[in-house]
Structure formats: structure tokens, C-alpha cells
CSV table of C-alpha atoms in Angstrom, one decimal:
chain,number,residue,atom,x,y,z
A,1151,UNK,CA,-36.6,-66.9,-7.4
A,1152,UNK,CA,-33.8,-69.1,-8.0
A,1153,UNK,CA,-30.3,-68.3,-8.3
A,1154,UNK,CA,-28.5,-67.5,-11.2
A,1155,UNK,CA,-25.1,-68.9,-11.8
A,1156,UNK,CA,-22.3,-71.3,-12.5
A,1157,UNK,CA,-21.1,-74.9,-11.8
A,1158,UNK,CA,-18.5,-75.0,-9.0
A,1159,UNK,CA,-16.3,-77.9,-8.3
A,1160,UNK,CA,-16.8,-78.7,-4.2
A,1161,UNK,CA,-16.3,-81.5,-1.7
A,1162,UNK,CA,-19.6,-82.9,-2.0
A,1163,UNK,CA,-19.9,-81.8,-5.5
A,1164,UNK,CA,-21.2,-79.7,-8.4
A,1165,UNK,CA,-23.2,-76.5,-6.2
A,1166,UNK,CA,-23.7,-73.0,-7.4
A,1167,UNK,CA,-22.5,-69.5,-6.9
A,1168,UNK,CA,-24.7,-67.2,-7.1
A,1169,UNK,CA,-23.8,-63.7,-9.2
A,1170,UNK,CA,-26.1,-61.3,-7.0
A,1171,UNK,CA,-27.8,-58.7,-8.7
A,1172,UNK,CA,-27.4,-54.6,-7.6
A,1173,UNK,CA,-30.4,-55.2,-5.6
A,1174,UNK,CA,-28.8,-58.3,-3.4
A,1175,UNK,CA,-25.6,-56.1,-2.4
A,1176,UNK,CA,-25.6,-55.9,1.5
A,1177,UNK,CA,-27.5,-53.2,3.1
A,1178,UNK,CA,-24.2,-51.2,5.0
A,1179,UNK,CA,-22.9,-51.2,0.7
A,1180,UNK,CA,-25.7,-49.5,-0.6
A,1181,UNK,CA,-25.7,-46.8,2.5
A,1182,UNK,CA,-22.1,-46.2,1.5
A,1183,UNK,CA,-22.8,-45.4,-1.9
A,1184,UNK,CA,-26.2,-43.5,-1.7
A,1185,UNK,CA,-23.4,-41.3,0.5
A,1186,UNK,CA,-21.2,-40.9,-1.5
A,1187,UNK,CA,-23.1,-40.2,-3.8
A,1188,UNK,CA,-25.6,-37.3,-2.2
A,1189,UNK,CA,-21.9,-35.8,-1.5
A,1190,UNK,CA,-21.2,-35.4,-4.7
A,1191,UNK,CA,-24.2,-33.7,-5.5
A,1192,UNK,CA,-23.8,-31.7,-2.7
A,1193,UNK,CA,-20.2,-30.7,-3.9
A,1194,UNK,CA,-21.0,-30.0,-7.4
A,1195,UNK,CA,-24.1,-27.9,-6.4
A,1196,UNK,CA,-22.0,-26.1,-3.9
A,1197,UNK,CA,-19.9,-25.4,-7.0
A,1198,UNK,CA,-22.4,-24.2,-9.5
A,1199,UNK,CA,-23.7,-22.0,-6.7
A,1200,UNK,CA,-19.8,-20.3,-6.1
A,1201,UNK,CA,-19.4,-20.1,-10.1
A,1202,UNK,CA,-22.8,-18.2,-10.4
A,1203,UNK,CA,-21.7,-16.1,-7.5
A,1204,UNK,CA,-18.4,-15.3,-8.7
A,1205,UNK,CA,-20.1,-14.1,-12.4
A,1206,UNK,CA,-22.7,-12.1,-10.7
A,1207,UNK,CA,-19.7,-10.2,-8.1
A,1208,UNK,CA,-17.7,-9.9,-11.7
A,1209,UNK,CA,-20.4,-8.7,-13.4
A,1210,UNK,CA,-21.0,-5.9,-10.9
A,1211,UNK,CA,-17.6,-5.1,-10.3
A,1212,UNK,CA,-17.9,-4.3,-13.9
A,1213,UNK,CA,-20.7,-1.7,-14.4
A,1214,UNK,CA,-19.2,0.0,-10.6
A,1215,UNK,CA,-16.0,0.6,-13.2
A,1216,UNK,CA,-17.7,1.4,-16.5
A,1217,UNK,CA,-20.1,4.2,-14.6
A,1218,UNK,CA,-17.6,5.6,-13.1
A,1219,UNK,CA,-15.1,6.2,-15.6
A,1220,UNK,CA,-17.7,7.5,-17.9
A,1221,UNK,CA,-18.6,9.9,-14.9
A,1222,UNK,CA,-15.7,11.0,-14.4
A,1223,UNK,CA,-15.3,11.4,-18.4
A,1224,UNK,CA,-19.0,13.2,-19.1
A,1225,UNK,CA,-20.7,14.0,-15.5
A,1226,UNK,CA,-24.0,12.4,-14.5
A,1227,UNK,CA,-25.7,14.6,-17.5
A,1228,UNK,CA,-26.7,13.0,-20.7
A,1229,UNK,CA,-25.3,9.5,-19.3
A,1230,UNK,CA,-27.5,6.7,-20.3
A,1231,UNK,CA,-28.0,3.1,-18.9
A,1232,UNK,CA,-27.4,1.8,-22.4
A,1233,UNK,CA,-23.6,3.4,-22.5
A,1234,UNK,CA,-22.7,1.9,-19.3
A,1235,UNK,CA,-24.3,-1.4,-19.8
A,1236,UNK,CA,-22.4,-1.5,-23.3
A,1237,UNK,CA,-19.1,-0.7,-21.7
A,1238,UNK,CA,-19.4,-3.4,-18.7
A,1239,UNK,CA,-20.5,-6.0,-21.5
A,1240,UNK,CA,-23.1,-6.5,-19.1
A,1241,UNK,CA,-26.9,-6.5,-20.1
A,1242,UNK,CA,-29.6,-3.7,-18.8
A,1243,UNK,CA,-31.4,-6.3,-16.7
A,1244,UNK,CA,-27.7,-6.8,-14.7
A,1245,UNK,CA,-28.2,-2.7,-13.6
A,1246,UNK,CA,-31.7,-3.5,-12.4
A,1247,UNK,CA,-30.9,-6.7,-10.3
A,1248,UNK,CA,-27.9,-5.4,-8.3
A,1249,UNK,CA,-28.2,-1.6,-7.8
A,1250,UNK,CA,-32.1,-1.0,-8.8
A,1251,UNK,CA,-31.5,1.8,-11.1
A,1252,UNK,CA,-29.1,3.9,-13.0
A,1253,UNK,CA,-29.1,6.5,-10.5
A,1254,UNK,CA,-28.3,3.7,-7.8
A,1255,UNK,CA,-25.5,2.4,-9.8
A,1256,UNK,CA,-24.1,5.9,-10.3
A,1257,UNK,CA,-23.9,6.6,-6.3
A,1258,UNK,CA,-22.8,2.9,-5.5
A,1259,UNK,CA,-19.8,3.6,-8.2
A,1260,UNK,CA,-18.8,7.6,-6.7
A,1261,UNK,CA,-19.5,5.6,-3.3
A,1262,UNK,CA,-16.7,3.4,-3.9
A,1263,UNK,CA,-14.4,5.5,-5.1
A,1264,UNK,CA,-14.4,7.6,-1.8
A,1265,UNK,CA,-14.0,4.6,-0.4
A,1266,UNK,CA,-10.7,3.6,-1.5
A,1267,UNK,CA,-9.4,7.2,-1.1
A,1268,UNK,CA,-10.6,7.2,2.6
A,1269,UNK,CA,-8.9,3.7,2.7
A,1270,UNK,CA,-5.9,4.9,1.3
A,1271,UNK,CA,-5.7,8.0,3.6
A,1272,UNK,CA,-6.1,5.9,6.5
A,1273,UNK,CA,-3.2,3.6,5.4
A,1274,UNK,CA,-1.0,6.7,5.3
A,1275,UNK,CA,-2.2,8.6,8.2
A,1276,UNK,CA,-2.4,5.1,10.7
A,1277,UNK,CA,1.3,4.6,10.1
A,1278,UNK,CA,2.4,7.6,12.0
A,1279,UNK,CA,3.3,7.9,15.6
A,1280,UNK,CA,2.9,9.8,18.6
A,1281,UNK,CA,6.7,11.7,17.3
A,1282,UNK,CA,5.4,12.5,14.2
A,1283,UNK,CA,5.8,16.2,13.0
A,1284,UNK,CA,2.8,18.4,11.1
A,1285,UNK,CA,5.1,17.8,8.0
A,1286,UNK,CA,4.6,14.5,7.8
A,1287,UNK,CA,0.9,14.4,9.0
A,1288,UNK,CA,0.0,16.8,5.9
A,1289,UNK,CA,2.5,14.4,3.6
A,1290,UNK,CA,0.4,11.4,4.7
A,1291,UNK,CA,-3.1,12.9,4.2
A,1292,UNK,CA,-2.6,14.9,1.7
A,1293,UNK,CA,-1.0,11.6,-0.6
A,1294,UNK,CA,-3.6,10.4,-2.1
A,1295,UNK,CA,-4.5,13.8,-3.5
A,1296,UNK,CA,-1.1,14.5,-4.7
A,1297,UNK,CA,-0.9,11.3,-6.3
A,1298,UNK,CA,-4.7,11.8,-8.0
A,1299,UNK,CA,-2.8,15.4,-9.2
A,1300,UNK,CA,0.5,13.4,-10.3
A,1301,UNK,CA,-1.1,10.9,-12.2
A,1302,UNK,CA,-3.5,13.1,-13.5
A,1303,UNK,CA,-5.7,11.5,-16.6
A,1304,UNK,CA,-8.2,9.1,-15.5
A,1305,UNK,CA,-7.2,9.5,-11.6
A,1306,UNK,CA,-7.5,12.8,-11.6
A,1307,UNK,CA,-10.7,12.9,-13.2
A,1308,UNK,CA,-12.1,10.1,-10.8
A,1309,UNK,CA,-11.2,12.4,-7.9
A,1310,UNK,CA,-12.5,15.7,-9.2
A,1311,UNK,CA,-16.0,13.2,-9.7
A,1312,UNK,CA,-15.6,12.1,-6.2
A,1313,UNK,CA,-14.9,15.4,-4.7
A,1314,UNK,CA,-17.9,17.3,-6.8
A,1315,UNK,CA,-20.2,15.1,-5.2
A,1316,UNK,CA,-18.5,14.7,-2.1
A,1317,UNK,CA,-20.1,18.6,-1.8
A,1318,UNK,CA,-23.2,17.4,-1.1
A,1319,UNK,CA,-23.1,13.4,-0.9
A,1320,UNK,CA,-26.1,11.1,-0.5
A,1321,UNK,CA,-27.9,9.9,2.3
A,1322,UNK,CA,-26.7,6.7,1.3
A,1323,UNK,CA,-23.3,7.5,2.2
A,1324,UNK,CA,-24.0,7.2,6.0
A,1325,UNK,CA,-22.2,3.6,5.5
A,1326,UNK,CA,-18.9,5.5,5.7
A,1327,UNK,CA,-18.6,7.4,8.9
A,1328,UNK,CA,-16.8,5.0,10.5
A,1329,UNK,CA,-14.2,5.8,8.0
A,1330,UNK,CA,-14.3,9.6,8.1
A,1331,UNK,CA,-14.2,9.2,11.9
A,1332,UNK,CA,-11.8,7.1,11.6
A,1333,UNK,CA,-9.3,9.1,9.0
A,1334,UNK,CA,-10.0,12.2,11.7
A,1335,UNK,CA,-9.2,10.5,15.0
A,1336,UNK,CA,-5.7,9.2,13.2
A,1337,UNK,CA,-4.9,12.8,12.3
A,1338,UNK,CA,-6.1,14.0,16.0
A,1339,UNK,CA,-3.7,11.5,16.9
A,1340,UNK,CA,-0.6,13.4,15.5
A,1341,UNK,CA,-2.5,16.9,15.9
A,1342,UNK,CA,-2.7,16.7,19.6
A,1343,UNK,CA,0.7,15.5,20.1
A,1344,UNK,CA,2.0,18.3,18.2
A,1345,UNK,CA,-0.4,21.4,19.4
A,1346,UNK,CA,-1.2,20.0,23.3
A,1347,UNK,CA,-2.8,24.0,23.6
A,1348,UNK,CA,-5.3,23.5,21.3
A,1349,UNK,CA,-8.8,22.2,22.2
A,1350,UNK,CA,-10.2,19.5,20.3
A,1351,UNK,CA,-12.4,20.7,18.7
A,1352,UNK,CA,-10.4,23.4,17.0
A,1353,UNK,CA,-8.2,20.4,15.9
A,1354,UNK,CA,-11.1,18.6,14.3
A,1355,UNK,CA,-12.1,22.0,12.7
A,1356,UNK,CA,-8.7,22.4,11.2
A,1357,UNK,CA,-8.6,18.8,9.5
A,1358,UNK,CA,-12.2,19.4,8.1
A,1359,UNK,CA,-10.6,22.6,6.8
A,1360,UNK,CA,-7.7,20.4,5.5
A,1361,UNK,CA,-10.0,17.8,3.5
A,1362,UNK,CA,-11.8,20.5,2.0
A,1363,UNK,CA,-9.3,22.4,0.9
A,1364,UNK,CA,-7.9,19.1,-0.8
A,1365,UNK,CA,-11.4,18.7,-2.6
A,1366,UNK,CA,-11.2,22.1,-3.7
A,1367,UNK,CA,-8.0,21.8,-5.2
A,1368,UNK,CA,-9.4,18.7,-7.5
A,1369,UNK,CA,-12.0,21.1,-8.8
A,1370,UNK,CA,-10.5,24.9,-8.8
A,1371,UNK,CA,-7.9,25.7,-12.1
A,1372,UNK,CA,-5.0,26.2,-9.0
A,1373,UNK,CA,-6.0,22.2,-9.4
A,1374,UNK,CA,-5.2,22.5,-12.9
A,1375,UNK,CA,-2.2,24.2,-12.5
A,1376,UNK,CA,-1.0,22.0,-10.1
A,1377,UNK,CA,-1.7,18.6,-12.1
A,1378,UNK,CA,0.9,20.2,-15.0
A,1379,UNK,CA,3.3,19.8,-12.4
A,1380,UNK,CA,6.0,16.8,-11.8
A,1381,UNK,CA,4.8,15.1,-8.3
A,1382,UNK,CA,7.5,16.4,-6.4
A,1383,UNK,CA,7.1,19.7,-6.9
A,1384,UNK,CA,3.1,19.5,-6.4
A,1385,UNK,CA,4.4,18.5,-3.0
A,1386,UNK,CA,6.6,21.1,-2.1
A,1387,UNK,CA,4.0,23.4,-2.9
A,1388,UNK,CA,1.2,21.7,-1.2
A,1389,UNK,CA,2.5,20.2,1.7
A,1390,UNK,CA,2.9,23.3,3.6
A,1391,UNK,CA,-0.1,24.6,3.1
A,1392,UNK,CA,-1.7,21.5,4.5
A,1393,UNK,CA,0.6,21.8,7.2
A,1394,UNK,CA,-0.1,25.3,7.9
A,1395,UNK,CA,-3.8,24.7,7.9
A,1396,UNK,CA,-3.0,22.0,10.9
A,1397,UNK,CA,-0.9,24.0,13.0
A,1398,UNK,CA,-3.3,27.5,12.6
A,1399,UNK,CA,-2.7,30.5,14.2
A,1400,UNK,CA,-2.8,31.7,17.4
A,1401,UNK,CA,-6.2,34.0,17.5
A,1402,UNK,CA,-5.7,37.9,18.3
A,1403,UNK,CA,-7.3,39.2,20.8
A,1404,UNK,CA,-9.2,42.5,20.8
């Protein structure tokens, strides 16, 4: 094929330069840009694949918060998929795809929320030391309680939900016993530094008694009562208690 081009003055006269076509670049050229270019289509489908991630994690974050509030609002009776899936802004298809069914979604959501409040009394408990007194173990453990109680409203109602079926929670819920064992062996911490008499096992018995004497509180009318109250005085009242339920008394014997 001849070359295509245009007169060029030279030494020995008129020649040609040729004006190569895409296809006579040199080889190394073309390896660069195919690169360069399977790059980008690597990048951008790497992208795509994060945006579709971050809408699907947004879109679940949002029926977890819509079920629950409307839990905590109405209980699990008479709550339909369509009311949470209207609230999220999510469709009915979005329930099926990441929890399976409205029953899944509804103990994925009550899940979660005991999460945080185990979270939260870990935070509070973990900071303490080996010097720490039974007044400030039953401060830290008993805070996120107090401020469920303080805030009352939508908090309050969140833990009463979490602490109803905390009573008898799924199987599914076997997930968090590193953070139950957890939020006990922080308290044991303090407890046996504080009661070196005491066995153990009566120390673990006493902060089981503790936790579900908190629940209680978020569902009896002393709860009530209490939530009226300004924060400060919720824990003057409660505080010992908790407290007192730590340190025990010493058993009679007959």
C-alpha cells in the first residue's frame, strides 16, 4: 500500500513523510493505551460497584430505623411491611432481599438496638479501674438506662422495646455473647476488687440481678415514675440500688 503524504524539501530532493494511520503506531504505544485504558474501566466499575454498595447499606440502614421506631411506637402487633417500607422510602422487594422477611427485619432492628446499649455500657464500665468504688460501677452500668429514662420520648420507648424482648430474645441473638460476656467480665473487674470474699459466681449472679432489674425498670410504672424525673435525681434514686444489688448481703446462717 503506498504511503500517504506530503512533499518534503531534502538533500537529495523532494521525498515523503508519511502520516501513519492508528494502525501503524508502534507496538509498545498501543500496549500503553489498551492499559490505560482497561484501568479505567477497571476504576469506574470499581466505582459503580462502591455507589451500588453504599445505596444498598443506606437503604438498609433505613428500614433497621423505620421498624424500630414504629416498634417501639405500636409493638410487633398490627405492624405491616407496607408501613415500614413507606417510612424507609424503601420498596417491599428491599425487605425481602436484605433481611428475608418482616419478621427478620423486626429482630435484625431490636437486634441492633441492644447492640448499641451493650456497646455503650461497655464504654462506661471499661473505663473504670482496679480503685473503682461500687458507686461508680453502678453509675457506669446503669448510664445508659438512666439516660434512656432522662431522655425519655423516642429513647425511652426504644429501650422498653429492647428490654420486652430482651425477656425472651431470639436464637438469632447468639451473635452477641461476646458482648454480654464481655459487659460482665468488666463489671467482675470492679466487683472483685471491691468484695475479694465473694465467690464468683455470686458476683456474676449479682450483675445478672443488676441488668434485670434495669430492664424491669424500662417496663414497670416505677419506670414511669422515674422517666418524669430530671436525670439527676433519677440517679440519686437509682444508683444505690444498683449499687446495693452489687455489694449484697452477707447470708444468715441458721
Amino acid at each position: 500500500m503506498p504511503w500517504v503524504g506530503h512533499a518534503a524539501a531534502g538533500p537529495d530532493g523532494p521525498d515523503y513523510v508519511a502520516a501513519r494511520r492508528p494502525c501503524d503506531a508502534p507496538k509498545p504505544l498501543l500496549d500503553n493505551k489498551l492499559k490505560q485504558l482497561l484501568e479505567f474501566i477497571t476504576v469506574t466499575r470499581g466505582k459503580k460497584t462502591d455507589l451500588r454498595r453504599e445505596a444498598g447499606q443506606r437503604t438498609r440502614d433505613g428500614l433497621l430505623t423505620a421498624a424500630l421506631e414504629l416498634l417501639a411506637q405500636r409493638g410487633r402487633e398490627g405492624l405491616t411491611l407496607r408501613e415500614v417500607t413507606d417510612r424507609a422510602g424503601a420498596n417491599v422487594a428491599a425487605v425481602s432481599y436484605h433481611f428475608g422477611s418482616l419478621k427478620g427485619l423486626c429482630e435484625s432492628a431490636i437486634e441492633r438496638a441492644l447492640e448499641r446499649y451493650l456497646d455503650a455500657q461497655i464504654l462506661a464500665v471499661e473505663s473504670l479501674g482496679a480503685t473503682s468504688t461500687l458507686q461508680e460501677l453502678a453509675e457506669a452500668f446503669a448510664r445508659p438506662m438512666v439516660r434512656a429514662l432522662g431522655a425519655g420520648g423516642q429513647d425511652l420507648a426504644v429501650m422498653r422495646t429492647v428490654a420486652r424482648v430482651g425477656i425472651d430474645p431470639p436464637q438469632g441473638w447468639g451473635r452477641l455473647a461476646g458482648k454480654f460476656d464481655q459487659a460482665r467480665q468488666d463489671a467482675l473487674r470492679v466487683l472483685t476488687a471491691n468484695l475479694p470474699g465473694v465467690e464468683e459466681r455470686e458476683l456474676i449472679f449479682r450483675t445478672r440481678c443488676a441488668a434485670g432489674m434495669l430492664n424491669w425498670l424500662a417496663l414497670s410504672p416505677i419506670g414511669t415514675e422515674l422517666a418524669a424525673m430530671p436525670t439527676e435525681q433519677i440517679e440519686r434514686q437509682l444508683i444505690p440500688v444498683v449499687a446495693g444489688a452489687f455489694h449484697g448481703y452477707p447470708a444468715i446462717v441458721r
